[in-house]
Amino acid sequence: MSTENVKKKQTVSSENMMAKIANALDAKDGQIDRKISKKEYNIFAEYTGLKPTDKESVDISYAIDELNKLVDQNPAKIVNYARDYLGIKTKLHREEEPLPQAAPNEKPSLSDTLWDNFVDTTLGTVNPALGIASKMRRLTKPIINHAVGKYMDSHSIPEIQEAIRTCADTCSSTLSLASKLLHISVTASETTVGNHGEYRVHSPQQSRTRLSQLGMHENDTNAYGDTIDHFTSDKMSLKTVEFSKTSQASKVISNSELVKLAVEAWEQDGCPQKKYYSGCMNNKTDELLGINSCCITVTNKTDNGSSITYTGYVEDVYDYAEDYSNKKVYSSDTVDMLNSAAYKAQQKGAIKPYRVLIPFTTTVDKK
């Protein structure tokens, strides 16, 4: 939940770098003849999202032309392929232009309900006096955080998990996405590999394969060579929960303002394949508490005449840090305390991190 949210703008010539990569592809098949074999070119095309070739080989000049298109549409893929398959360490030097964020338009009153339920089911067991105070917002944040810490220290992992499940279930009608993801994180039976109705759980190896189909690979970097936090080796060892297109999670995500912004950016970039955009979902409480920072990739669009339907996926690593990533955009005592409590539960081992993939379908009118 920590990648940078930027739309990048090309500012310098990269012709020499493109020629270097094309020549390296030429040499990859063991014969330097200014031709790239079909096998090597199609491996490159599959990785980066370019159209594969049916010819036995392609000319260097053709490859450079395709690379120049790619550097405008999806430059990070060039950097990653050059590093992983060609052993070329290179970076693009470009200006950064912020991608608009979905500004919060709903105060987190629903998260107050979530917090009150957490208080009723957990903190009351620490001190009866705290249990009587049903509205914990009257107390100071340090007192509440201290009480949460004391509860975590004095109760077992199963007890904490049961309390969190009760909390999540109580709020499922108002926070459908956040409560579902939280419930999964504390219920081992819901993260066994296989089908679970509205979602399927992939093993770490299956996850690598599934993510690669979306252009996401282990130790991916951005165009500047900075490692993307979601795809570090540690994060790639997680299981993946992939929701179905008919799930409630998909319905929530499909209505996100951030998805619409990613679609706009994707169109402006020329509809590249296997490119993902980073951002923070925070225009609704359910999004902020459930997803927040994420990666978004558009996989297809359908022209309906007067409108266009886009499909794709939102990817997130469901875990908690001491300070949630988009605090500078949206912050409240309630959200801060919820994040702090979840982080303590994760440190205790009650909340188990995992990756989530949620499909979206959104239709916009043609402008």
Tab-separated table of C-alpha atoms in Angstrom:
chain	number	residue	atom	x	y	z
A	1	MET	CA	0.000	0.000	0.000
A	2	SER	CA	2.830	2.377	-0.666
A	3	THR	CA	3.589	3.011	-4.338
A	4	GLU	CA	3.980	6.535	-5.708
A	5	ASN	CA	0.973	8.051	-7.477
A	6	VAL	CA	2.376	9.797	-10.550
A	7	LYS	CA	1.696	10.241	-14.215
A	8	LYS	CA	5.043	10.612	-15.904
A	9	LYS	CA	5.895	12.820	-18.844
A	10	GLN	CA	8.726	12.146	-21.303
A	11	THR	CA	11.279	14.958	-21.394
A	12	VAL	CA	14.502	13.544	-22.812
A	13	SER	CA	15.592	11.516	-25.831
A	14	SER	CA	16.034	7.802	-25.204
A	15	GLU	CA	17.100	6.728	-28.688
A	16	ASN	CA	20.509	5.478	-27.559
A	17	MET	CA	18.950	3.392	-24.810
A	18	MET	CA	16.390	1.902	-27.222
A	19	ALA	CA	19.172	0.972	-29.658
A	20	LYS	CA	21.155	-0.602	-26.822
A	21	ILE	CA	18.198	-2.757	-25.792
A	22	ALA	CA	17.422	-3.745	-29.400
A	23	ASN	CA	21.039	-4.762	-29.954
A	24	ALA	CA	20.981	-6.788	-26.736
A	25	LEU	CA	17.863	-8.593	-27.977
A	26	ASP	CA	19.689	-9.276	-31.229
A	27	ALA	CA	22.578	-10.863	-29.326
A	28	LYS	CA	20.259	-12.865	-27.038
A	29	ASP	CA	19.767	-15.628	-29.626
A	30	GLY	CA	23.540	-16.103	-29.948
A	31	GLN	CA	23.850	-14.576	-33.397
A	32	ILE	CA	24.436	-10.854	-34.000
A	33	ASP	CA	22.895	-10.197	-37.397
A	34	ARG	CA	20.670	-7.145	-36.761
A	35	LYS	CA	17.715	-9.482	-36.521
A	36	ILE	CA	15.884	-10.560	-33.368
A	37	SER	CA	14.557	-14.113	-33.344
A	38	LYS	CA	10.818	-14.677	-33.062
A	39	LYS	CA	11.290	-16.466	-29.734
A	40	GLU	CA	13.268	-13.674	-28.070
A	41	TYR	CA	11.127	-10.880	-29.480
A	42	ASN	CA	7.883	-12.525	-28.377
A	43	ILE	CA	9.221	-13.089	-24.848
A	44	PHE	CA	9.938	-9.369	-24.778
A	45	ALA	CA	6.514	-8.543	-26.276
A	46	GLU	CA	4.703	-10.756	-23.759
A	47	TYR	CA	6.481	-9.098	-20.852
A	48	THR	CA	5.938	-5.524	-22.003
A	49	GLY	CA	2.527	-5.763	-23.635
A	50	LEU	CA	3.641	-5.203	-27.230
A	51	LYS	CA	2.093	-7.126	-30.130
A	52	PRO	CA	3.996	-10.399	-30.789
A	53	THR	CA	5.330	-11.199	-34.242
A	54	ASP	CA	4.422	-14.073	-36.562
A	55	LYS	CA	7.659	-13.708	-38.540
A	56	GLU	CA	10.703	-15.850	-37.894
A	57	SER	CA	12.600	-12.685	-36.916
A	58	VAL	CA	12.227	-8.905	-36.785
A	59	ASP	CA	14.683	-6.227	-37.872
A	60	ILE	CA	16.514	-4.081	-35.342
A	61	SER	CA	14.881	-0.982	-36.845
A	62	TYR	CA	11.399	-2.437	-36.257
A	63	ALA	CA	12.247	-3.269	-32.654
A	64	ILE	CA	13.556	0.253	-32.040
A	65	ASP	CA	10.334	1.737	-33.435
A	66	GLU	CA	8.291	-0.459	-31.102
A	67	LEU	CA	10.528	0.440	-28.164
A	68	ASN	CA	10.059	4.128	-28.877
A	69	LYS	CA	6.286	3.652	-28.733
A	70	LEU	CA	6.641	1.751	-25.499
A	71	VAL	CA	8.794	4.404	-23.855
A	72	ASP	CA	5.873	6.823	-24.140
A	73	GLN	CA	3.207	4.341	-23.092
A	74	ASN	CA	4.821	2.054	-20.546
A	75	PRO	CA	8.471	2.949	-19.852
A	76	ALA	CA	8.789	0.973	-16.623
A	77	LYS	CA	8.367	-2.249	-18.585
A	78	ILE	CA	11.467	-1.427	-20.648
A	79	VAL	CA	13.499	-0.768	-17.521
A	80	ASN	CA	12.346	-4.004	-15.864
A	81	TYR	CA	12.815	-6.221	-18.918
A	82	ALA	CA	16.275	-4.784	-19.578
A	83	ARG	CA	17.252	-5.503	-15.982
A	84	ASP	CA	15.717	-8.969	-15.588
A	85	TYR	CA	16.363	-10.533	-18.999
A	86	LEU	CA	19.185	-8.575	-20.551
A	87	GLY	CA	21.216	-7.623	-17.490
A	88	ILE	CA	21.148	-3.946	-18.477
A	89	LYS	CA	20.732	-1.561	-15.570
A	90	THR	CA	19.164	1.614	-16.879
A	91	LYS	CA	16.784	4.344	-15.785
A	92	LEU	CA	14.676	6.905	-17.575
A	93	HIS	CA	15.091	10.509	-16.492
A	94	ARG	CA	11.703	12.137	-16.677
A	95	GLU	CA	9.668	14.850	-15.038
A	96	GLU	CA	6.821	13.764	-12.835
A	97	GLU	CA	3.312	15.135	-13.087
A	98	PRO	CA	0.976	14.176	-10.227
A	99	LEU	CA	-1.947	11.988	-11.171
A	100	PRO	CA	-5.124	13.511	-9.653
A	101	GLN	CA	-6.252	11.725	-6.523
A	102	ALA	CA	-9.810	10.869	-5.626
A	103	ALA	CA	-10.442	13.457	-2.930
A	104	PRO	CA	-12.423	12.347	0.135
A	105	ASN	CA	-16.066	13.364	-0.103
A	106	GLU	CA	-17.449	11.459	2.838
A	107	LYS	CA	-16.483	11.954	6.476
A	108	PRO	CA	-15.711	8.624	8.134
A	109	SER	CA	-18.853	8.469	10.262
A	110	LEU	CA	-19.203	4.794	9.339
A	111	SER	CA	-15.744	4.103	10.701
A	112	ASP	CA	-16.953	5.465	14.036
A	113	THR	CA	-19.426	2.587	14.039
A	114	LEU	CA	-16.611	0.173	13.267
A	115	TRP	CA	-14.574	1.590	16.121
A	116	ASP	CA	-17.462	1.443	18.609
A	117	ASN	CA	-18.003	-2.219	17.787
A	118	PHE	CA	-14.319	-2.914	18.311
A	119	VAL	CA	-14.584	-1.189	21.700
A	120	ASP	CA	-17.688	-3.121	22.731
A	121	THR	CA	-16.210	-6.507	21.802
A	122	THR	CA	-12.631	-6.050	22.974
A	123	LEU	CA	-11.731	-3.156	25.232
A	124	GLY	CA	-14.555	-3.849	27.635
A	125	THR	CA	-12.737	-6.994	28.686
A	126	VAL	CA	-9.644	-5.002	29.623
A	127	ASN	CA	-11.382	-2.648	32.006
A	128	PRO	CA	-15.119	-2.588	32.789
A	129	ALA	CA	-14.949	1.182	33.094
A	130	LEU	CA	-13.863	1.410	29.464
A	131	GLY	CA	-16.671	-0.921	28.425
A	132	ILE	CA	-19.232	1.367	30.019
A	133	ALA	CA	-17.950	4.284	27.930
A	134	SER	CA	-19.628	3.219	24.699
A	135	LYS	CA	-18.564	6.392	22.940
A	136	MET	CA	-14.778	6.112	23.098
A	137	ARG	CA	-14.412	9.304	21.111
A	138	ARG	CA	-14.863	11.147	24.413
A	139	LEU	CA	-11.519	9.767	25.574
A	140	THR	CA	-8.163	10.917	24.313
A	141	LYS	CA	-6.403	8.992	21.566
A	142	PRO	CA	-3.388	8.115	23.783
A	143	ILE	CA	-5.723	6.506	26.367
A	144	ILE	CA	-7.493	4.478	23.688
A	145	ASN	CA	-4.235	3.374	22.049
A	146	HIS	CA	-2.880	2.351	25.459
A	147	ALA	CA	-6.011	0.291	26.135
A	148	VAL	CA	-5.729	-1.408	22.746
A	149	GLY	CA	-2.089	-2.243	23.396
A	150	LYS	CA	-2.953	-3.665	26.793
A	151	TYR	CA	-5.673	-5.828	25.272
A	152	MET	CA	-3.305	-7.168	22.615
A	153	ASP	CA	-0.697	-8.023	25.234
A	154	SER	CA	-3.092	-9.839	27.565
A	155	HIS	CA	-5.120	-11.916	25.093
A	156	SER	CA	-4.277	-14.845	22.845
A	157	ILE	CA	-4.242	-14.710	19.068
A	158	PRO	CA	-7.488	-16.760	18.743
A	159	GLU	CA	-9.237	-14.436	21.206
A	160	ILE	CA	-8.118	-11.340	19.301
A	161	GLN	CA	-9.145	-12.883	15.983
A	162	GLU	CA	-12.598	-13.753	17.314
A	163	ALA	CA	-13.076	-10.195	18.589
A	164	ILE	CA	-12.031	-8.763	15.216
A	165	ARG	CA	-14.394	-11.145	13.377
A	166	THR	CA	-17.266	-9.991	15.566
A	167	CYS	CA	-16.343	-6.394	14.838
A	168	ALA	CA	-16.125	-7.025	11.077
A	169	ASP	CA	-19.386	-8.970	10.914
A	170	THR	CA	-21.282	-6.277	12.784
A	171	CYS	CA	-20.208	-3.669	10.246
A	172	SER	CA	-20.695	-5.751	7.101
A	173	SER	CA	-23.871	-3.942	6.057
A	174	THR	CA	-22.271	-0.489	6.136
A	175	LEU	CA	-18.653	-1.310	5.288
A	176	SER	CA	-19.015	-4.306	2.988
A	177	LEU	CA	-15.521	-4.184	1.459
A	178	ALA	CA	-13.511	-3.254	4.565
A	179	SER	CA	-15.340	-5.759	6.769
A	180	LYS	CA	-14.912	-8.606	4.259
A	181	LEU	CA	-11.179	-8.046	3.824
A	182	LEU	CA	-10.700	-7.738	7.583
A	183	HIS	CA	-12.671	-10.940	8.226
A	184	ILE	CA	-10.513	-12.859	5.734
A	185	SER	CA	-7.309	-11.595	7.372
A	186	VAL	CA	-8.177	-13.169	10.738
A	187	THR	CA	-9.768	-16.422	9.521
A	188	ALA	CA	-7.319	-19.131	8.440
A	189	SER	CA	-10.004	-21.287	6.826
A	190	GLU	CA	-10.838	-18.442	4.444
A	191	THR	CA	-7.299	-18.269	3.047
A	192	THR	CA	-6.825	-21.928	2.152
A	193	VAL	CA	-5.847	-22.350	-1.501
A	194	GLY	CA	-8.848	-22.952	-3.743
A	195	ASN	CA	-12.366	-21.711	-4.428
A	196	HIS	CA	-14.334	-19.870	-1.737
A	197	GLY	CA	-17.466	-18.869	-3.611
A	198	GLU	CA	-17.115	-15.184	-4.418
A	199	TYR	CA	-13.319	-15.413	-4.428
A	200	ARG	CA	-10.467	-17.824	-5.122
A	201	VAL	CA	-7.211	-18.080	-3.151
A	202	HIS	CA	-3.979	-18.542	-5.124
A	203	SER	CA	-0.820	-19.993	-3.617
A	204	PRO	CA	2.319	-17.795	-3.772
A	205	GLN	CA	3.496	-19.575	-6.941
A	206	GLN	CA	0.050	-19.362	-8.522
A	207	SER	CA	0.002	-15.699	-7.528
A	208	ARG	CA	3.238	-15.011	-9.401
A	209	THR	CA	1.764	-16.568	-12.533
A	210	ARG	CA	-1.527	-14.684	-12.202
A	211	LEU	CA	0.179	-11.360	-11.555
A	212	SER	CA	2.521	-11.829	-14.519
A	213	GLN	CA	-0.552	-12.068	-16.743
A	214	LEU	CA	-1.344	-8.527	-15.625
A	215	GLY	CA	2.220	-7.308	-16.168
A	216	MET	CA	3.165	-7.407	-12.477
A	217	HIS	CA	6.433	-9.155	-11.622
A	218	GLU	CA	8.643	-9.756	-8.617
A	219	ASN	CA	10.969	-6.832	-7.826
A	220	ASP	CA	9.350	-4.586	-10.439
A	221	THR	CA	10.706	-1.054	-10.452
A	222	ASN	CA	9.282	2.160	-11.804
A	223	ALA	CA	10.893	3.997	-14.717
A	224	TYR	CA	13.410	5.519	-12.286
A	225	GLY	CA	14.632	2.151	-11.056
A	226	ASP	CA	12.931	2.429	-7.651
A	227	THR	CA	11.514	-0.870	-6.365
A	228	ILE	CA	7.714	-0.966	-6.111
A	229	ASP	CA	6.788	-2.014	-2.590
A	230	HIS	CA	3.903	-4.282	-3.638
A	231	PHE	CA	6.231	-6.548	-5.619
A	232	THR	CA	9.204	-7.055	-3.344
A	233	SER	CA	10.254	-10.664	-2.718
A	234	ASP	CA	8.591	-10.607	0.711
A	235	LYS	CA	5.277	-9.383	-0.707
A	236	MET	CA	5.434	-11.875	-3.584
A	237	SER	CA	5.506	-14.712	-1.043
A	238	LEU	CA	1.934	-13.885	0.010
A	239	LYS	CA	-1.192	-15.704	-1.079
A	240	THR	CA	-3.609	-13.850	-3.361
A	241	VAL	CA	-7.354	-13.531	-2.849
A	242	GLU	CA	-8.933	-12.894	-6.251
A	243	PHE	CA	-12.588	-11.862	-6.170
A	244	SER	CA	-15.097	-12.735	-8.889
A	245	LYS	CA	-16.663	-10.161	-11.199
A	246	THR	CA	-20.026	-10.696	-9.490
A	247	SER	CA	-18.730	-10.173	-5.945
A	248	GLN	CA	-19.752	-7.304	-3.704
A	249	ALA	CA	-16.095	-6.262	-3.579
A	250	SER	CA	-16.112	-5.817	-7.359
A	251	LYS	CA	-19.275	-3.704	-7.171
A	252	VAL	CA	-17.687	-1.371	-4.612
A	253	ILE	CA	-14.426	-1.017	-6.546
A	254	SER	CA	-16.175	-0.513	-9.898
A	255	ASN	CA	-17.767	2.672	-8.538
A	256	SER	CA	-14.486	4.126	-7.277
A	257	GLU	CA	-13.468	7.559	-8.519
A	258	LEU	CA	-9.843	6.391	-8.602
A	259	VAL	CA	-10.721	3.663	-11.122
A	260	LYS	CA	-12.212	6.319	-13.397
A	261	LEU	CA	-9.052	8.433	-13.064
A	262	ALA	CA	-6.894	5.431	-13.943
A	263	VAL	CA	-9.042	4.785	-17.015
A	264	GLU	CA	-8.527	8.390	-18.130
A	265	ALA	CA	-4.758	8.101	-17.650
A	266	TRP	CA	-4.735	4.808	-19.567
A	267	GLU	CA	-6.539	6.420	-22.508
A	268	GLN	CA	-4.135	9.367	-22.501
A	269	ASP	CA	-1.192	6.940	-22.601
A	270	GLY	CA	-2.551	5.248	-25.725
A	271	CYS	CA	-4.201	2.248	-24.006
A	272	PRO	CA	-0.970	0.321	-23.255
A	273	GLN	CA	-1.148	-3.310	-22.239
A	274	LYS	CA	0.235	-4.535	-18.925
A	275	LYS	CA	0.664	-1.085	-17.419
A	276	TYR	CA	-0.506	-0.398	-13.904
A	277	TYR	CA	-1.136	2.909	-12.176
A	278	SER	CA	-0.753	3.594	-8.484
A	279	GLY	CA	-3.101	5.650	-6.377
A	280	CYS	CA	-5.033	5.945	-3.144
A	281	MET	CA	-8.700	5.116	-2.764
A	282	ASN	CA	-10.092	7.466	-0.174
A	283	ASN	CA	-13.252	9.067	-1.524
A	284	LYS	CA	-15.378	6.721	0.583
A	285	THR	CA	-14.805	5.339	4.047
A	286	ASP	CA	-15.209	1.749	2.845
A	287	GLU	CA	-12.422	2.252	0.282
A	288	LEU	CA	-10.093	4.002	2.722
A	289	LEU	CA	-10.426	1.317	5.397
A	290	GLY	CA	-10.421	-1.594	2.934
A	291	ILE	CA	-7.915	-0.700	0.213
A	292	ASN	CA	-6.365	2.804	0.386
A	293	SER	CA	-3.140	2.581	-1.691
A	294	CYS	CA	-3.280	0.209	-4.654
A	295	CYS	CA	-2.255	-0.558	-8.227
A	296	ILE	CA	-4.811	-0.394	-11.042
A	297	THR	CA	-4.509	-1.999	-14.464
A	298	VAL	CA	-6.968	-1.749	-17.356
A	299	THR	CA	-7.201	-4.946	-19.404
A	300	ASN	CA	-9.897	-4.239	-21.985
A	301	LYS	CA	-12.392	-1.720	-23.328
A	302	THR	CA	-15.603	-2.218	-25.295
A	303	ASP	CA	-17.186	0.463	-27.475
A	304	ASN	CA	-20.950	0.516	-26.880
A	305	GLY	CA	-21.681	3.340	-29.302
A	306	SER	CA	-22.530	6.188	-26.949
A	307	SER	CA	-20.394	4.825	-24.106
A	308	ILE	CA	-17.288	2.740	-23.428
A	309	THR	CA	-16.995	-0.073	-20.906
A	310	TYR	CA	-13.612	-0.663	-19.274
A	311	THR	CA	-12.548	-3.739	-17.354
A	312	GLY	CA	-9.462	-4.390	-15.273
A	313	TYR	CA	-8.171	-5.108	-11.784
A	314	VAL	CA	-7.323	-3.322	-8.568
A	315	GLU	CA	-4.366	-4.921	-6.767
A	316	ASP	CA	-3.470	-4.344	-3.137
A	317	VAL	CA	-1.410	-5.951	-0.411
A	318	TYR	CA	-3.706	-6.200	2.590
A	319	ASP	CA	-1.457	-5.314	5.486
A	320	TYR	CA	-1.000	-2.504	7.965
A	321	ALA	CA	1.866	-0.114	8.655
A	322	GLU	CA	2.336	2.043	11.723
A	323	ASP	CA	1.163	5.025	9.675
A	324	TYR	CA	-1.207	4.474	6.750
A	325	SER	CA	0.224	5.666	3.443
A	326	ASN	CA	-2.215	8.407	2.469
A	327	LYS	CA	-2.487	10.167	5.826
A	328	LYS	CA	-1.381	13.449	4.242
A	329	VAL	CA	-4.535	13.389	2.108
A	330	TYR	CA	-7.024	12.112	4.649
A	331	SER	CA	-6.687	11.761	8.390
A	332	SER	CA	-8.928	11.565	11.421
A	333	ASP	CA	-8.528	10.345	14.989
A	334	THR	CA	-10.943	7.500	14.264
A	335	VAL	CA	-9.063	6.244	11.210
A	336	ASP	CA	-5.730	6.714	13.002
A	337	MET	CA	-6.923	4.608	15.933
A	338	LEU	CA	-8.368	1.898	13.680
A	339	ASN	CA	-5.096	1.657	11.791
A	340	SER	CA	-3.116	1.574	15.038
A	341	ALA	CA	-5.288	-1.220	16.444
A	342	ALA	CA	-5.003	-3.262	13.244
A	343	TYR	CA	-1.237	-2.755	13.145
A	344	LYS	CA	-0.915	-4.011	16.725
A	345	ALA	CA	-3.039	-7.048	15.849
A	346	GLN	CA	-0.858	-7.733	12.813
A	347	GLN	CA	2.318	-7.445	14.898
A	348	LYS	CA	0.813	-9.901	17.372
A	349	GLY	CA	0.133	-12.332	14.523
A	350	ALA	CA	-3.652	-12.125	14.635
A	351	ILE	CA	-4.025	-10.342	11.284
A	352	LYS	CA	-2.346	-12.225	8.430
A	353	PRO	CA	-1.297	-10.146	5.387
A	354	TYR	CA	-2.314	-11.310	1.923
A	355	ARG	CA	-2.687	-9.893	-1.579
A	356	VAL	CA	-6.046	-9.005	-3.055
A	357	LEU	CA	-7.124	-8.742	-6.701
A	358	ILE	CA	-10.523	-7.197	-7.365
A	359	PRO	CA	-11.932	-6.961	-10.906
A	360	PHE	CA	-13.776	-3.839	-11.968
A	361	THR	CA	-16.177	-2.942	-14.748
A	362	THR	CA	-16.975	0.706	-15.306
A	363	THR	CA	-18.883	2.395	-18.137
A	364	VAL	CA	-18.401	6.043	-19.091
A	365	ASP	CA	-20.232	8.150	-21.642
A	366	LYS	CA	-18.265	9.287	-24.626
A	367	LYS	CA	-17.259	12.933	-24.379
